Short mmCIF file of C-alpha atoms in Angstrom, two decimals:
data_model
loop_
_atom_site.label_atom_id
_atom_site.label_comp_id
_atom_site.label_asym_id
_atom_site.label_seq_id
_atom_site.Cartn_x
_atom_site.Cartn_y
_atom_site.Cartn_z
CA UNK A 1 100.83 104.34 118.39
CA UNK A 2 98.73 103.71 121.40
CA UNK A 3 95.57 104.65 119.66
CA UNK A 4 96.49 102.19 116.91
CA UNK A 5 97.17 99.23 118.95
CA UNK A 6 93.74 99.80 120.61
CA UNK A 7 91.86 100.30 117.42
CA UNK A 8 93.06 96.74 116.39
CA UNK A 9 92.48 95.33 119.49
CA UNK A 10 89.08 96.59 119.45
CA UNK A 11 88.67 95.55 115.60
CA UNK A 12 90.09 92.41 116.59
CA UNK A 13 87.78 91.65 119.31
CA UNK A 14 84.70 92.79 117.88
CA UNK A 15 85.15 90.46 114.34
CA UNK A 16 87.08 87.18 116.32
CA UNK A 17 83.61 85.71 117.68
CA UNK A 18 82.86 82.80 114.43
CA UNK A 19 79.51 84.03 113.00
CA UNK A 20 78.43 82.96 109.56
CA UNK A 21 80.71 85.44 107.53
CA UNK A 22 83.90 83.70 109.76
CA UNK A 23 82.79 80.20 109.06
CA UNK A 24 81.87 80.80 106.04
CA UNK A 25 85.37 81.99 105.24
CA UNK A 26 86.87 79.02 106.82
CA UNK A 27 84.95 76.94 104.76
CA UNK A 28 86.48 78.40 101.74
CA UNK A 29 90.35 78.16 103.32
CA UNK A 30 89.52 74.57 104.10
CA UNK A 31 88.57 74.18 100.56
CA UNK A 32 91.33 76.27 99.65
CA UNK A 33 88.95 77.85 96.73
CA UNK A 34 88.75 81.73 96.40
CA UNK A 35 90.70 82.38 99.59
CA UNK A 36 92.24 85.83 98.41
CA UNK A 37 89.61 87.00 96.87
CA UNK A 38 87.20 86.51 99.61
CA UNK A 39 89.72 87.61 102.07
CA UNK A 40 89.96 90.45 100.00
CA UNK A 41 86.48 91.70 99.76
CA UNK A 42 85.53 91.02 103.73
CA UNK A 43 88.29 93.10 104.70
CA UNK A 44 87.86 96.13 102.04
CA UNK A 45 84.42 96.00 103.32
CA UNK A 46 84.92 96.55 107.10
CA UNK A 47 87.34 98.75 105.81
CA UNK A 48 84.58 101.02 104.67
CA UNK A 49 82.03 100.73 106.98
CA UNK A 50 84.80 101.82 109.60
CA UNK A 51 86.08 104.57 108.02
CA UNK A 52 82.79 105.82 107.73
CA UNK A 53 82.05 105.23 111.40
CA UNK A 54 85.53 107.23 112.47
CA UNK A 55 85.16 109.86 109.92
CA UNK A 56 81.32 110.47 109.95
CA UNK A 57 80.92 110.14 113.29
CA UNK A 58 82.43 113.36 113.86
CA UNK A 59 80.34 115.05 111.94
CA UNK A 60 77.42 114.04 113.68
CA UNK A 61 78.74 114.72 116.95
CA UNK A 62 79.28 118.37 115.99
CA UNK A 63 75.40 118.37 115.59
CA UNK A 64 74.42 116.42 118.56
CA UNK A 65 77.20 116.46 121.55
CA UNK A 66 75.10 114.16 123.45
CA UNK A 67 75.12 111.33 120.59
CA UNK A 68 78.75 110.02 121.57
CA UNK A 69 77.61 109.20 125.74
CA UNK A 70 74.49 107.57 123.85
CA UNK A 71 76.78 105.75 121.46
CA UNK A 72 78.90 104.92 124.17
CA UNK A 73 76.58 104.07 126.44
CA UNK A 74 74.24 101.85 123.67
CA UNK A 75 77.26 100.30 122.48
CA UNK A 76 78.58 99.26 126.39
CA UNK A 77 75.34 97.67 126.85
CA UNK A 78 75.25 95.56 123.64
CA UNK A 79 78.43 94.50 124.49
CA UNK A 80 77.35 93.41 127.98
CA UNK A 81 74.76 91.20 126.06
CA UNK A 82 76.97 89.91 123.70
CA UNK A 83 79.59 88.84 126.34
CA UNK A 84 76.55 87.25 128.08
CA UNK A 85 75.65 85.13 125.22
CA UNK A 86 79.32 84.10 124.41
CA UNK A 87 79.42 82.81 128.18
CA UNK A 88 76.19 80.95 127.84
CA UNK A 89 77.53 79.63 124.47
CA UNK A 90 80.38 78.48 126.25
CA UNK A 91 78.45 77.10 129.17
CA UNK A 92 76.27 75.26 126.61
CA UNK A 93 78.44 73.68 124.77
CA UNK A 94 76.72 71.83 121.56
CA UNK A 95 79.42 73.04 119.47
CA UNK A 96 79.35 72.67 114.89
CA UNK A 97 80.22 73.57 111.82
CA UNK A 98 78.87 72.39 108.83
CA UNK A 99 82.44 72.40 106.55
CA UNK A 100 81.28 69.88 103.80
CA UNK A 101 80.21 70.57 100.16
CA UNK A 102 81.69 71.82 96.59
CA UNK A 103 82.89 75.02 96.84
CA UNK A 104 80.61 77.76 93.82
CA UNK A 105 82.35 79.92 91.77
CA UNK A 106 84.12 83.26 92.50
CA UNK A 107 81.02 85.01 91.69
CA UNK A 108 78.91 83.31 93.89
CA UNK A 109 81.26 82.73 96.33
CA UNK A 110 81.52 86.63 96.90
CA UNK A 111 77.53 87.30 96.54
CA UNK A 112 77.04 85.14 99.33
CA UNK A 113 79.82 87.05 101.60
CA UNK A 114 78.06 90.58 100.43
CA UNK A 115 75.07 89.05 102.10
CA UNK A 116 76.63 87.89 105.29
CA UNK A 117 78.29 91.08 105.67
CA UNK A 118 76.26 93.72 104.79
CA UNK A 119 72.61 92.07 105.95
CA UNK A 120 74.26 91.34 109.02
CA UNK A 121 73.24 94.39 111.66
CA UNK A 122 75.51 93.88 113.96
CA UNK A 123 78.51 95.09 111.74
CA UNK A 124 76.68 98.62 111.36
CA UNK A 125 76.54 98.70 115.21
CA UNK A 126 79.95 97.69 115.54
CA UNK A 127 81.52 99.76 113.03
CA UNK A 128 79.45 103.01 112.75
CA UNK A 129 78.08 102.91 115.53
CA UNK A 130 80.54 101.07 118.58
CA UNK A 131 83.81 102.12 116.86
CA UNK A 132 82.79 105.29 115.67
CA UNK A 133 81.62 105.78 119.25
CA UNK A 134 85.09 104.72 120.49
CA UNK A 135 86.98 106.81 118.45
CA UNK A 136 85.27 110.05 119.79
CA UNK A 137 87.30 109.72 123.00
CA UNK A 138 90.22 110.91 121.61
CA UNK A 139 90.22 114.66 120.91
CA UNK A 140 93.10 114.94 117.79
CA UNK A 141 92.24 113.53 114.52
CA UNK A 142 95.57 112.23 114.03
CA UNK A 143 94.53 109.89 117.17
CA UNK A 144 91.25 108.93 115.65
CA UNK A 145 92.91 108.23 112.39
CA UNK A 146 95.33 105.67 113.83
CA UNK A 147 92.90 104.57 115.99
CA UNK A 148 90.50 103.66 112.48
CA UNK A 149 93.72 102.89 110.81
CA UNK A 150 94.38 100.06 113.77
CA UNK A 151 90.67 99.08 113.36
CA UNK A 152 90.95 98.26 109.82
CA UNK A 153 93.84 96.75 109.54
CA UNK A 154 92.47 94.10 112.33
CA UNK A 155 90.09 92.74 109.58
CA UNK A 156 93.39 92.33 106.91
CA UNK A 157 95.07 90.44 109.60
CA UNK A 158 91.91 88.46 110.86
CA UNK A 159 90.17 87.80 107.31
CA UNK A 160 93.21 86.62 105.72
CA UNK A 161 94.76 84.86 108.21
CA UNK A 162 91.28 82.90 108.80
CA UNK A 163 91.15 81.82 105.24
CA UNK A 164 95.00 80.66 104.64
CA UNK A 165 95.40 79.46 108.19
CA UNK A 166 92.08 77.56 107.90
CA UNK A 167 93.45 74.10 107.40
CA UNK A 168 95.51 74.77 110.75
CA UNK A 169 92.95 75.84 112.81
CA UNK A 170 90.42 72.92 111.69
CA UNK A 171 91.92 70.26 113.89
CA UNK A 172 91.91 72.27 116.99
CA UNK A 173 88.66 74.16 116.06
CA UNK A 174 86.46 71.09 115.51
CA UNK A 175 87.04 69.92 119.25
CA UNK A 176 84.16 72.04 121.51
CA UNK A 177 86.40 72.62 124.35
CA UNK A 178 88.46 75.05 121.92
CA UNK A 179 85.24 76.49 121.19
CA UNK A 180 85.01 76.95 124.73
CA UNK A 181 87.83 78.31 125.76
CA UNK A 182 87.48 81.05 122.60
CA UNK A 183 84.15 81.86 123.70
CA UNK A 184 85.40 83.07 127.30
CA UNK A 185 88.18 85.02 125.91
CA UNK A 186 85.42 86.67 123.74
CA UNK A 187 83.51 87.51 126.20
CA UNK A 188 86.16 88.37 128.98
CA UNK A 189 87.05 91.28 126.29
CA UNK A 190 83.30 92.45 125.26
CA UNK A 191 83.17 93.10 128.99
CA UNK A 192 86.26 94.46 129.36
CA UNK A 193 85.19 96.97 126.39
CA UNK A 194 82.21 97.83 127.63
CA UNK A 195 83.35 98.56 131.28
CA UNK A 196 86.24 101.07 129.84
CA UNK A 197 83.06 102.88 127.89
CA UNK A 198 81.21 103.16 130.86
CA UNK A 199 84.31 104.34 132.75
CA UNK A 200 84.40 107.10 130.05
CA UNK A 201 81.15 108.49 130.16
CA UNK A 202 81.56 108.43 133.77
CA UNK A 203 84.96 110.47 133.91
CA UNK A 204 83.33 112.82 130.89
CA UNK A 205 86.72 111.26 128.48
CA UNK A 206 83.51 110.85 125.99
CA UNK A 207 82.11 113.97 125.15
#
């Protein structure tokens, strides 16, 4: 159970920060056009790309024992960055979203997602290669399996409660000191993350 709950913390953390994909999500639950659908085919494909990052990264680590510290150790220092930049977002300010327009058709509609998901590089680091990385610290299977299991169902919970609780987020989303405030918690955790990787390598738990 423990595993689980930080799989979907992790998941959670990693997908909350609003990128293009998120917004672009929102913009369909505001518009209330294609939410399921959408929902649907964001979440199926984290879904994949972390099952392939839990299960396949074994694999690889049976060929090179070293690759999990580098994971580890690549994936604490992107996340150092990436808290960095949510900080300096936050201290910027200069917060918006562009949520105006017709909504395109189904087809469409999930074309454009494909592309904001899977030409996106950061999910590949995130999913193959941070969370994959993650879930070598825990030496059972059955571990690493809840721990994907917790992963994936993050992205259920965030995707489709993103899209159909879009028009009650928009009022408190459009003000920048909401922006703000998410933009510390993001980084607060990417930290967080990255110092219990580092802590890992440190104490050998990733090996």
């Amino acid at each position: 159970m423990g595993a689980a709950l930080t799989g979907f913390a992790t998941g959670f953390s990693l997908i909350l920060a609003i990128g293009a994909q998120n917004a672009f999500v929102l913009r369909q639950g505001l518009l209330r056009k294609h939410v399921f659908p959408l929902s649907l085919f964001c979440a199926l494909s984290d879904a994949l790309l972390i099952s392939a990052g839990v299960l396949g990264f074994g694999a690889l680590v049976t060929a090179l024992p070293m690759l999990p510290v580098v994971m580890a150790l690549s994936g604490a220092g992107f996340l150092i960055v990436y808290g960095s930049m949510r900080f300096l977002a936050a201290w910027r300010g200069g917060y918006e979203m562009e949520l105006t327009g017709n909504s395109r058709s189904l087809t469409a509609t999930l074309a454009i997602a494909a592309a904001f998901t899977w030409l996106n590089p950061h999910v590949y680091l995130d999913t193959l290669g941070l969370i994959g990385a993650i879930s070598t610290s825990y030496a059972s299977w059955d571990a690493r399996i809840s721990f994907g299991f917790g992963a994936v169902l993050s992205s259920f919970v965030f995707f489709f409660s993103l899209g159909y609780g879009a028009r009650l987020l928009a009022p408190i989303m459009t003000r920048p000191a909401s922006w703000r405030v998410l933009d510390v918690i993001i980084g607060v955790v990417m930290w967080g993350i990255a110092a219990g990787l580092i802590q890992g390598v440190s104490a050998g738990a990733i090996q």
